[in-house]
Each structure stands twice: as structure tokens, then as C-alpha cells.
């Protein structure tokens, strides 16, 4: 029996509720696939911050690093000023654990409404590989003469060849493993960002030409990409892109796959400790009502299994989610309209793990 140590961070709002269902499904998988998960709970989030002033102490990072993966509910509290928890917990973890990949599948399951007219599951099934620790997110830059009429501010888009290359290599490897259309599209803005864009374009081409002859290469400017994602999403297999562009287009991706109720993501360090989360946020107004949709958290658990090397178990989660939605038993993905409660959705998926 293989065993894994998993750090659980329920976080704020509905985070703990959806995480509970994700864990329920993991345990159902464990029973069928001869796995064992040892969980440790951590209470980082808005409540703890308001109580203690602490977001994520450095000692916690050392502890979290001892786990095989981190499973996160949601971070975000209405009474905490925007930025504090995002920077102090989410981004701090990404940087400290060097989770340099943000992996976001964009997949439309059966019976899930998409806002895209005439598109179905056969059209919407691709994956976005977002660079997750560099670029504009490094926080480099500064401000001067703040508050005067001449105030200036800069925020630098910083990329080095190694940081770009490790991301691009991950994306090529992922495209190969996914074994779909075997097409890796680089999304950037090289017509304007002539320095950084050029670095990405050359790295994508050089790495692909040298080591991935089986993968086709393509390139879209990011503004055009948002048009194609709406008009012809079937065009994509895997997209690789820089941090800020990835942040923006993955929210668009979440909407075309049916919304935040189903959108999952992984903050991945392929050589280290990765963190998986539903990307929807803490939805505080639904807290404790048993109405929030846990499917995104359940899907994030599936991604965690895949990253831990348990691909059959991961596939079982995806199949259960697919089959549950195909059955029509879940009426809607929106909170309060599912035709059942949060815990019942978790029970349903857990019961369908084969
Ligand atoms: C995301 C979020 C974060 C980001 C915020 C909360 C810092 O939007 O995970 O996409 O910008 O990366
Ligand atoms: Mn985002």
C-alpha cells in the first residue's frame, strides 16, 4: 500500500466545506486503489490572520514542505483588506515551494452549460500551463513621488531563460503525456513585448525543435487567444503562457467550462511539493449552508493524484465526475441550484468511484 502525507488547508468561507468533499472522494479512491492518505490540518486564512496577525509564518513553510502535497479549500476573507492574504499565503507558498507551474484544465463535462453558443464537450477540452512564479508577479519595481501630481510607478515583467525554459519543458512533456492533438501553443504578446516576448518565442521554438519533434508548435498573441478561446476553443490542446497572461485567460477558461463550480487548478513544483485548489474563491455568503458546489475541489483532488503519480486513481475521479454529470442527477453547477447539497454531491461522486 502506498501512503501519502497530505496537508489540508481549508482556509476561509466555504473553503473547508468543499475541501471536506474533496477529501471524502480521495478516501473513496484510497479504498479502491490501495492507497493511504495521512492528513494534517492547517488553519491558515483570514480568521487566523484576524486573531493573530499572522498569515503564513516561516516555520509553517518548513512543515508544509514535509508533506507530499497540499490540498487547499480557499483563501479570502471579506474583513481582510485585499492583497494581504493573497500575498501573505497564496503567493508566499508559490514562491517558497517554487511551484513554478500553474496547471488549469479547461474541460466541459456533459450536461454543463457553457456560454459559448453551439459548443459542447467535444469542443472544449484543453489545458493551460501558466508560468507561476515569475514575470510581473515577482513584485519588482517601485514607486516615487507617491501622492503628488507627478507620481510614477513601475512593475517589472522579469523573466530569465531558465525560468522560461523549465516552464516550456514542463508544457512539452505534459503535451506528450496527454497524447491529444500534440499541439503546444505559446500565448504571449511578442509584437509589443519585444524583449520578454522574444525570449519566450525563441525558447518555445528551440526546446521544441531540439527535443520534441513529435509535438507541433503554434503561437497566438494573448489578445487573439481570448478571441479564439471563445470562437474556436476546439483549436487548442495545450497552451503555455506567462504568469499574468495565464492568470487572465484561465478565468476565461473557467467560464467557458461552466464556471467556478467546476474549475480546478494545481500549483505545481514537479520536483517538490505541489498545492491543489478549486480556483473559485471562498464565496463567504454561502458559508455553512451546504449549498456550495464541491466539484472543483473534487477535481483538484484528482489532479493531485495525477501529480503524485497515481494516474489510474486520477482517471477514476475524472470518470466519476463525468458520469455523475452525464447522469443528470446534478441539476446545475451553481450554488443553491444543484438539486442536492454540498455533502450529497460529495457522496454521489464518492459512490461512483470505480
Ligand atoms: C489565481 C488568483 C491569484 C493570482 C491571486 C489571488 C493572487 O487570481 O490563482 O489565479 O493572481 O494568481
Ligand atoms: Mn486568477
PDB file of C-alpha atoms in Angstrom, residues 58-161:
ATOM      1  CA  UNK A  58       8.124  30.840   8.043  1.00  0.00           C
ATOM      2  CA  UNK A  59       8.024  27.839  10.377  1.00  0.00           C
ATOM      3  CA  UNK A  60       4.854  26.672   8.627  1.00  0.00           C
ATOM      4  CA  UNK A  61       6.638  26.557   5.311  1.00  0.00           C
ATOM      5  CA  UNK A  62       9.152  24.080   6.693  1.00  0.00           C
ATOM      6  CA  UNK A  63       6.312  21.932   7.992  1.00  0.00           C
ATOM      7  CA  UNK A  64       4.283  22.088   4.791  1.00  0.00           C
ATOM      8  CA  UNK A  65       7.385  21.054   2.851  1.00  0.00           C
ATOM      9  CA  UNK A  66       7.420  17.734   4.701  1.00  0.00           C
ATOM     10  CA  UNK A  67       4.163  16.720   3.038  1.00  0.00           C
ATOM     11  CA  UNK A  68       3.743  15.082  -0.360  1.00  0.00           C
ATOM     12  CA  UNK A  69       1.138  17.648  -1.407  1.00  0.00           C
ATOM     13  CA  UNK A  70      -1.115  20.415  -0.119  1.00  0.00           C
ATOM     14  CA  UNK A  71      -4.872  20.378  -0.656  1.00  0.00           C
ATOM     15  CA  UNK A  72      -6.395  23.850  -0.325  1.00  0.00           C
ATOM     16  CA  UNK A  73     -10.011  24.965   0.089  1.00  0.00           C
ATOM     17  CA  UNK A  74      -9.994  28.727  -0.477  1.00  0.00           C
ATOM     18  CA  UNK A  75      -8.271  31.823   0.857  1.00  0.00           C
ATOM     19  CA  UNK A  76     -10.123  35.147   1.028  1.00  0.00           C
ATOM     20  CA  UNK A  77     -11.982  36.905   3.852  1.00  0.00           C
ATOM     21  CA  UNK A  78     -14.404  39.833   3.471  1.00  0.00           C
ATOM     22  CA  UNK A  79     -12.991  41.584   6.561  1.00  0.00           C
ATOM     23  CA  UNK A  80      -9.359  41.433   5.460  1.00  0.00           C
ATOM     24  CA  UNK A  81      -8.012  44.095   3.132  1.00  0.00           C
ATOM     25  CA  UNK A  82      -7.489  42.695  -0.383  1.00  0.00           C
ATOM     26  CA  UNK A  83      -3.897  41.684  -1.022  1.00  0.00           C
ATOM     27  CA  UNK A  84      -2.861  40.637   2.477  1.00  0.00           C
ATOM     28  CA  UNK A  85      -3.941  37.010   2.312  1.00  0.00           C
ATOM     29  CA  UNK A  86      -3.243  36.673  -1.408  1.00  0.00           C
ATOM     30  CA  UNK A  87       0.330  37.856  -0.989  1.00  0.00           C
ATOM     31  CA  UNK A  88       0.892  36.510   2.509  1.00  0.00           C
ATOM     32  CA  UNK A  89      -0.398  32.997   1.903  1.00  0.00           C
ATOM     33  CA  UNK A  90      -1.001  32.060  -1.739  1.00  0.00           C
ATOM     34  CA  UNK A  91       1.873  33.850  -3.415  1.00  0.00           C
ATOM     35  CA  UNK A  92       4.200  33.227  -0.481  1.00  0.00           C
ATOM     36  CA  UNK A  93       3.595  29.497  -0.813  1.00  0.00           C
ATOM     37  CA  UNK A  94       4.053  29.539  -4.581  1.00  0.00           C
ATOM     38  CA  UNK A  95       7.411  31.274  -4.183  1.00  0.00           C
ATOM     39  CA  UNK A  96       8.640  29.414  -1.109  1.00  0.00           C
ATOM     40  CA  UNK A  97       7.810  25.988  -2.531  1.00  0.00           C
ATOM     41  CA  UNK A  98       8.878  27.042  -6.030  1.00  0.00           C
ATOM     42  CA  UNK A  99       5.562  25.954  -7.513  1.00  0.00           C
ATOM     43  CA  UNK A 100       6.535  27.245 -10.909  1.00  0.00           C
ATOM     44  CA  UNK A 101       3.680  25.722 -12.868  1.00  0.00           C
ATOM     45  CA  UNK A 102       0.021  26.602 -12.603  1.00  0.00           C
ATOM     46  CA  UNK A 103      -1.901  23.871 -14.364  1.00  0.00           C
ATOM     47  CA  UNK A 104      -5.509  24.591 -15.302  1.00  0.00           C
ATOM     48  CA  UNK A 105      -7.544  22.161 -17.365  1.00  0.00           C
ATOM     49  CA  UNK A 106     -10.425  23.699 -19.306  1.00  0.00           C
ATOM     50  CA  UNK A 107     -12.816  20.835 -19.856  1.00  0.00           C
ATOM     51  CA  UNK A 108     -16.547  20.935 -20.479  1.00  0.00           C
ATOM     52  CA  UNK A 109     -18.323  17.936 -18.961  1.00  0.00           C
ATOM     53  CA  UNK A 110     -21.641  16.639 -20.329  1.00  0.00           C
ATOM     54  CA  UNK A 111     -24.817  18.490 -19.306  1.00  0.00           C
ATOM     55  CA  UNK A 112     -22.810  21.503 -18.169  1.00  0.00           C
ATOM     56  CA  UNK A 113     -23.989  24.727 -19.812  1.00  0.00           C
ATOM     57  CA  UNK A 114     -21.298  26.808 -21.477  1.00  0.00           C
ATOM     58  CA  UNK A 115     -21.925  30.414 -22.507  1.00  0.00           C
ATOM     59  CA  UNK A 116     -20.445  29.532 -25.908  1.00  0.00           C
ATOM     60  CA  UNK A 117     -23.208  29.013 -28.445  1.00  0.00           C
ATOM     61  CA  UNK A 118     -23.095  25.716 -30.352  1.00  0.00           C
ATOM     62  CA  UNK A 119     -20.136  24.354 -28.389  1.00  0.00           C
ATOM     63  CA  UNK A 120     -20.131  21.089 -26.475  1.00  0.00           C
ATOM     64  CA  UNK A 121     -17.716  18.776 -24.647  1.00  0.00           C
ATOM     65  CA  UNK A 122     -16.168  17.800 -27.998  1.00  0.00           C
ATOM     66  CA  UNK A 123     -15.057  21.419 -28.483  1.00  0.00           C
ATOM     67  CA  UNK A 124     -13.873  22.446 -25.039  1.00  0.00           C
ATOM     68  CA  UNK A 125     -11.068  20.260 -23.739  1.00  0.00           C
ATOM     69  CA  UNK A 126      -7.647  21.827 -23.385  1.00  0.00           C
ATOM     70  CA  UNK A 127      -5.125  22.621 -20.694  1.00  0.00           C
ATOM     71  CA  UNK A 128      -3.425  25.882 -19.809  1.00  0.00           C
ATOM     72  CA  UNK A 129       0.114  25.733 -18.419  1.00  0.00           C
ATOM     73  CA  UNK A 130       0.695  29.066 -16.725  1.00  0.00           C
ATOM     74  CA  UNK A 131       4.159  30.077 -15.536  1.00  0.00           C
ATOM     75  CA  UNK A 132       3.525  30.618 -11.831  1.00  0.00           C
ATOM     76  CA  UNK A 133       6.400  32.337 -10.048  1.00  0.00           C
ATOM     77  CA  UNK A 134       7.947  34.844 -12.462  1.00  0.00           C
ATOM     78  CA  UNK A 135       7.042  37.772 -14.646  1.00  0.00           C
ATOM     79  CA  UNK A 136       5.065  40.622 -13.205  1.00  0.00           C
ATOM     80  CA  UNK A 137       4.289  38.569 -10.100  1.00  0.00           C
ATOM     81  CA  UNK A 138       7.845  38.861  -8.769  1.00  0.00           C
ATOM     82  CA  UNK A 139       6.820  42.253  -7.391  1.00  0.00           C
ATOM     83  CA  UNK A 140       9.885  44.044  -8.728  1.00  0.00           C
ATOM     84  CA  UNK A 141       9.548  47.725  -9.439  1.00  0.00           C
ATOM     85  CA  UNK A 142       8.806  50.728  -7.333  1.00  0.00           C
ATOM     86  CA  UNK A 143       7.031  53.972  -6.887  1.00  0.00           C
ATOM     87  CA  UNK A 144       8.185  57.505  -6.379  1.00  0.00           C
ATOM     88  CA  UNK A 145       6.568  60.840  -5.583  1.00  0.00           C
ATOM     89  CA  UNK A 146       3.532  58.890  -4.415  1.00  0.00           C
ATOM     90  CA  UNK A 147       0.551  61.130  -3.797  1.00  0.00           C
ATOM     91  CA  UNK A 148       1.941  64.035  -5.788  1.00  0.00           C
ATOM     92  CA  UNK A 149       0.752  65.025  -9.224  1.00  0.00           C
ATOM     93  CA  UNK A 150       3.910  63.519 -10.698  1.00  0.00           C
ATOM     94  CA  UNK A 151       3.633  60.103  -9.098  1.00  0.00           C
ATOM     95  CA  UNK A 152       5.371  57.313 -11.003  1.00  0.00           C
ATOM     96  CA  UNK A 153       5.157  53.584 -10.538  1.00  0.00           C
ATOM     97  CA  UNK A 154       6.761  50.592 -12.260  1.00  0.00           C
ATOM     98  CA  UNK A 155       6.065  46.885 -12.067  1.00  0.00           C
ATOM     99  CA  UNK A 156       8.559  44.830 -13.991  1.00  0.00           C
ATOM    100  CA  UNK A 157       7.980  41.776 -16.134  1.00  0.00           C
ATOM    101  CA  UNK A 158      11.056  39.770 -15.186  1.00  0.00           C
ATOM    102  CA  UNK A 159      11.971  36.525 -16.935  1.00  0.00           C
ATOM    103  CA  UNK A 160      15.207  34.591 -17.213  1.00  0.00           C
ATOM    104  CA  UNK A 161      15.953  31.856 -19.733  1.00  0.00           C
TER     105      UNK A 161
END
